[in-house]
PDB file of C-alpha atoms in Angstrom:
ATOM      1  CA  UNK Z   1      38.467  49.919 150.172  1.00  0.00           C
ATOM      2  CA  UNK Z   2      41.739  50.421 149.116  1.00  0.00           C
ATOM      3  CA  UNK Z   3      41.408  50.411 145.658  1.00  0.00           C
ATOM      4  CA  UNK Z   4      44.712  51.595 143.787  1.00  0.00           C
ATOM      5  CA  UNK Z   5      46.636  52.337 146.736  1.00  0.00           C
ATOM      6  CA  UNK Z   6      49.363  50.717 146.673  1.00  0.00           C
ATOM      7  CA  UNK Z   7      51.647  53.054 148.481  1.00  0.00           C
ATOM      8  CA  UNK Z   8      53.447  51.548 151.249  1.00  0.00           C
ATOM      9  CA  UNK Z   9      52.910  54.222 154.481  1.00  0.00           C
ATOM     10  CA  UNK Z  10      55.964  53.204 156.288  1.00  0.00           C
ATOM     11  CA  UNK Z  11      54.465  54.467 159.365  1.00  0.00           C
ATOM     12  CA  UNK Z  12      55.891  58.193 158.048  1.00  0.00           C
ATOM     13  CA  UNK Z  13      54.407  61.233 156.580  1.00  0.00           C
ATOM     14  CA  UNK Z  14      55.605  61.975 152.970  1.00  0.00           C
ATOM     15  CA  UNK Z  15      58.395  63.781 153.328  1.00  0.00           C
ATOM     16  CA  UNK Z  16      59.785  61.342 155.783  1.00  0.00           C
ATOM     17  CA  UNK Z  17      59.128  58.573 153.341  1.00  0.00           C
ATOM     18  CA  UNK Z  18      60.759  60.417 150.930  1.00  0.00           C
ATOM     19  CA  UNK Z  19      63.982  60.872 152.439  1.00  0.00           C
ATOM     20  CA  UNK Z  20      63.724  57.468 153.809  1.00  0.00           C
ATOM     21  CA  UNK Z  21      63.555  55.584 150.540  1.00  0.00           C
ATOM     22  CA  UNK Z  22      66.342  57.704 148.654  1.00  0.00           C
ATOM     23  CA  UNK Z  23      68.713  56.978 151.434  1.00  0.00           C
ATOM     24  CA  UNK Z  24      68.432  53.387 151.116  1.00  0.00           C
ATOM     25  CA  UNK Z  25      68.467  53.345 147.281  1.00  0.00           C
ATOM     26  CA  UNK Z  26      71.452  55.930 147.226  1.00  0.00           C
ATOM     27  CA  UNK Z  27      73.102  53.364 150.038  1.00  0.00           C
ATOM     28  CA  UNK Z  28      72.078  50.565 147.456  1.00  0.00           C
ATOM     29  CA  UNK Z  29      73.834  52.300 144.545  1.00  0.00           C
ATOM     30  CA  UNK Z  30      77.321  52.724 146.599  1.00  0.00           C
ATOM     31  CA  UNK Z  31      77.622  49.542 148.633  1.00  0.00           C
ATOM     32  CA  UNK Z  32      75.622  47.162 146.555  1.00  0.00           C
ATOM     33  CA  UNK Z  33      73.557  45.765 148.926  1.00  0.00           C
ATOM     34  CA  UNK Z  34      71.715  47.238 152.513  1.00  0.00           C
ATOM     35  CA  UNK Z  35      70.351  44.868 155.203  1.00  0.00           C
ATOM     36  CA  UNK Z  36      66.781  46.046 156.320  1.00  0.00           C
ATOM     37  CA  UNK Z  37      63.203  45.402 157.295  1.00  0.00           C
ATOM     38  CA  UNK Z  38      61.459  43.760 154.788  1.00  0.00           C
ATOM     39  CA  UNK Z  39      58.461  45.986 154.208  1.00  0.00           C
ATOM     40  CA  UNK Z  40      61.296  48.465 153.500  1.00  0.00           C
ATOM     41  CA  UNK Z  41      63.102  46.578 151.302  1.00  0.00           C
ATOM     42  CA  UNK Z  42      59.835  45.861 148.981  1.00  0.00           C
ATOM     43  CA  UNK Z  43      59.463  49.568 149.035  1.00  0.00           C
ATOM     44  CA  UNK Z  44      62.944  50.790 148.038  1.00  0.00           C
ATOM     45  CA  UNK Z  45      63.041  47.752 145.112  1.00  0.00           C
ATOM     46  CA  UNK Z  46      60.464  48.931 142.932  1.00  0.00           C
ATOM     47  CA  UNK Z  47      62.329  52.628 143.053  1.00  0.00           C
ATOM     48  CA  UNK Z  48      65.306  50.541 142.885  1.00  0.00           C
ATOM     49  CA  UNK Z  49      64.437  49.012 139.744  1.00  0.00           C
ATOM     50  CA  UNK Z  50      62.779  52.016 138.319  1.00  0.00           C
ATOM     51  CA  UNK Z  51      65.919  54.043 138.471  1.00  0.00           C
ATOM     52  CA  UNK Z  52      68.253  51.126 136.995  1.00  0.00           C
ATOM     53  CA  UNK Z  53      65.868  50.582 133.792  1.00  0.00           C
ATOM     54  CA  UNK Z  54      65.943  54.389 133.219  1.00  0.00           C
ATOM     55  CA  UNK Z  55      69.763  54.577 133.768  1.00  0.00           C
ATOM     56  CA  UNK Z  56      70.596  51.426 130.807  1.00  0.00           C
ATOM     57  CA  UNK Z  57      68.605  53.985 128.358  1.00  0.00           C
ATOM     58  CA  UNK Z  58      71.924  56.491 128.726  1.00  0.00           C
ATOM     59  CA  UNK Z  59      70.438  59.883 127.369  1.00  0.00           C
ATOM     60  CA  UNK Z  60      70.296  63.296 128.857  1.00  0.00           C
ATOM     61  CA  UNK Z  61      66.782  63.031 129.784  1.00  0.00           C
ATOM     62  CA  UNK Z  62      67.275  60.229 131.937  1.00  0.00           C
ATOM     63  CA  UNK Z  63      70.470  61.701 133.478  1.00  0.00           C
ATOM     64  CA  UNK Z  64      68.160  64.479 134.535  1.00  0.00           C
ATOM     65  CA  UNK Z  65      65.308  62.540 136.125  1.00  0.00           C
ATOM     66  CA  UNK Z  66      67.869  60.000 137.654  1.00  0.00           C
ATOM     67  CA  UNK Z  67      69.602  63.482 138.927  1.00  0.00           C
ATOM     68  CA  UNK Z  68      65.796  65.052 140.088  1.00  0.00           C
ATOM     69  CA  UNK Z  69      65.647  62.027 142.449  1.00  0.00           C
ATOM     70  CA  UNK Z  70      69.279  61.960 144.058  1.00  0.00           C
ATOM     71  CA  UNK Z  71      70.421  65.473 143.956  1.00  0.00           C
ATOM     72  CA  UNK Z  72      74.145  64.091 143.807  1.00  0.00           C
ATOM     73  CA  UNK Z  73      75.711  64.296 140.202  1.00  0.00           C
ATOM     74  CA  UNK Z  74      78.700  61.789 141.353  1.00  0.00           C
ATOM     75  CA  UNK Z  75      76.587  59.010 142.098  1.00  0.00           C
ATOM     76  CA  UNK Z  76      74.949  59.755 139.144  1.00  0.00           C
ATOM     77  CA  UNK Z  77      77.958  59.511 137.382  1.00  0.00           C
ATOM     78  CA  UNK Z  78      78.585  55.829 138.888  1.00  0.00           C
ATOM     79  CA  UNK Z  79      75.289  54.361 137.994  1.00  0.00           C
ATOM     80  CA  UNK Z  80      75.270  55.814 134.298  1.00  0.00           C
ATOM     81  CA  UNK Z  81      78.973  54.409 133.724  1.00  0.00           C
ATOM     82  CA  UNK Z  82      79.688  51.817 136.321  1.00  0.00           C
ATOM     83  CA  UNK Z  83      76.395  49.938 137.516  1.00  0.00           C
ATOM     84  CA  UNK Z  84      73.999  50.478 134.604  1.00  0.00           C
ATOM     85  CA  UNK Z  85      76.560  48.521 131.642  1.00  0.00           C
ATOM     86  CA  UNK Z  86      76.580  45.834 133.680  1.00  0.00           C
ATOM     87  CA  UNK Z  87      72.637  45.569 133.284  1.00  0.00           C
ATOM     88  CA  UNK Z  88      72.246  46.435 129.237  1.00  0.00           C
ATOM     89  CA  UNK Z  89      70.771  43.514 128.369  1.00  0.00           C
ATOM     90  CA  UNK Z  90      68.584  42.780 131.231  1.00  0.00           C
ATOM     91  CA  UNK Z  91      65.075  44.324 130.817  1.00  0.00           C
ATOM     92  CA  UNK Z  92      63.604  43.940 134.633  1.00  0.00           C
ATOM     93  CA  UNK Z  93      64.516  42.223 137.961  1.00  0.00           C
ATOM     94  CA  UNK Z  94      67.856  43.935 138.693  1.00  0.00           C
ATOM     95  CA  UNK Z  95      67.218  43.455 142.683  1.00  0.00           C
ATOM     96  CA  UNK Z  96      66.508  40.690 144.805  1.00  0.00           C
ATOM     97  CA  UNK Z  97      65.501  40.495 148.264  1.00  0.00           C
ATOM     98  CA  UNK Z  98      66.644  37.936 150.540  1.00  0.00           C
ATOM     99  CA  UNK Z  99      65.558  36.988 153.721  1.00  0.00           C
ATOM    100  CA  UNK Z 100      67.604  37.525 156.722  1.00  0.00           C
ATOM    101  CA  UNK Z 101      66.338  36.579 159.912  1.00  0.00           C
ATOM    102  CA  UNK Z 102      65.279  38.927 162.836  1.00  0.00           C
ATOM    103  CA  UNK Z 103      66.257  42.095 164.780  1.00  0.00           C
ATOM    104  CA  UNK Z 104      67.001  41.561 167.980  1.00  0.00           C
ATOM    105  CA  UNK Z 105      65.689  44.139 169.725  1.00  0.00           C
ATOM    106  CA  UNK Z 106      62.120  44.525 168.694  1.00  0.00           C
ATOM    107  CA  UNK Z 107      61.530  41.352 166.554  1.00  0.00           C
ATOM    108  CA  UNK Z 108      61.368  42.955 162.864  1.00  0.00           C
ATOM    109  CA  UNK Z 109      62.112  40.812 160.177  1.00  0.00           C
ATOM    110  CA  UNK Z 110      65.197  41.670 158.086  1.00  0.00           C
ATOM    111  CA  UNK Z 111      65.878  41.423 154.432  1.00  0.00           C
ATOM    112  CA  UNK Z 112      69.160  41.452 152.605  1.00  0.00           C
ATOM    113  CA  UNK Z 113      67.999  43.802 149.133  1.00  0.00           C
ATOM    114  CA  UNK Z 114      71.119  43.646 146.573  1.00  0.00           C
ATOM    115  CA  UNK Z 115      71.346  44.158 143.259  1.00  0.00           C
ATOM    116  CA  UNK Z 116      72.518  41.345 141.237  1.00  0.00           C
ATOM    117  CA  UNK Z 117      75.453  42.238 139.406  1.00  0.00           C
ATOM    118  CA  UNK Z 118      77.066  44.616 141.502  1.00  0.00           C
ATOM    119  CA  UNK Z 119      80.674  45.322 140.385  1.00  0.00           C
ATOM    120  CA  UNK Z 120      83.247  44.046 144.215  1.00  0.00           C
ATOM    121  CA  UNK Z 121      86.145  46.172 144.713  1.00  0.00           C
ATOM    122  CA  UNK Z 122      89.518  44.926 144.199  1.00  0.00           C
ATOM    123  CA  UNK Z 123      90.169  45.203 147.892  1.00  0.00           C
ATOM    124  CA  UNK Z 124      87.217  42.372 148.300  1.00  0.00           C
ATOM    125  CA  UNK Z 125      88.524  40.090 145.555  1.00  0.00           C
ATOM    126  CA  UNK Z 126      91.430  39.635 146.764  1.00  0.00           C
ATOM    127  CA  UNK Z 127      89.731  38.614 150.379  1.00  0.00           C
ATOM    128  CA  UNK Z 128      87.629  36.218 148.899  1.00  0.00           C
ATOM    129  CA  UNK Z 129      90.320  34.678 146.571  1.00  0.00           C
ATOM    130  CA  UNK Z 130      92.517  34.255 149.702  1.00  0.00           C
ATOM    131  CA  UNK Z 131      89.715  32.341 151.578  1.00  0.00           C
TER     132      UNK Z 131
END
């Protein structure tokens, strides 16, 4: 029985899975979105989401956990002053996963995981507003 684990394996040892899920959340936190399976995508949201409710708290300690995880004091940086105001008064659900369609070359199903307030670039504003 599998009786509080709720770990998903990922097909990967731990290390692997690891690596795995702080590459997609770090891609998350600079682009704003990532386009991936969708067992992935359920996995990287609750970290996701974890690391965004700890970041609108603002205090050292949580700089330093947020830190532990990503190893990168610049991106740290950006979620603690960029993406985290944007999310102050939101207590939960800061992602949301969106179905794709499928890979083509094995089948997988895809998922489009964003977070929902992302700030856009100037450089895409002006695209959009020209459209």
């Amino acid at each position: 029985m599998r009786h509080l684990n709720k770990i998903k394996k990922l097909s990967r040892e731990r290390e692997h899975r690891k690596a795995l899920l702080r590459n997609l959340a770090r891609s998350i936190f600079e682009k704003g979105y990532i386009i991936t399976t969708t067992t992935k995508a359920k996995a990287c949201k609750s970290i996701v989401d974890r690391i965004l409710a700890r970041a609108t708290e603002n205090t050292l300690h949580s700089r330093r956990l947020v830190n532990r995880f990503f190893n990168d004091r610049k991106l740290v940086k950006k979620i603690f002053d960029d993406i985290a105001p944007l999310y102050k008064n939101i207590k939960s659900g800061f992602t949301t996963i969106v179905k794709y369609g499928y890979r083509r070359g094995d089948g997988a199903e895809l998922s489009l995981l964003k977070l929902i307030n992302f700030p856009q670039k100037k450089e895409e504003k002006n695209e959009q507003a020209s459209k």
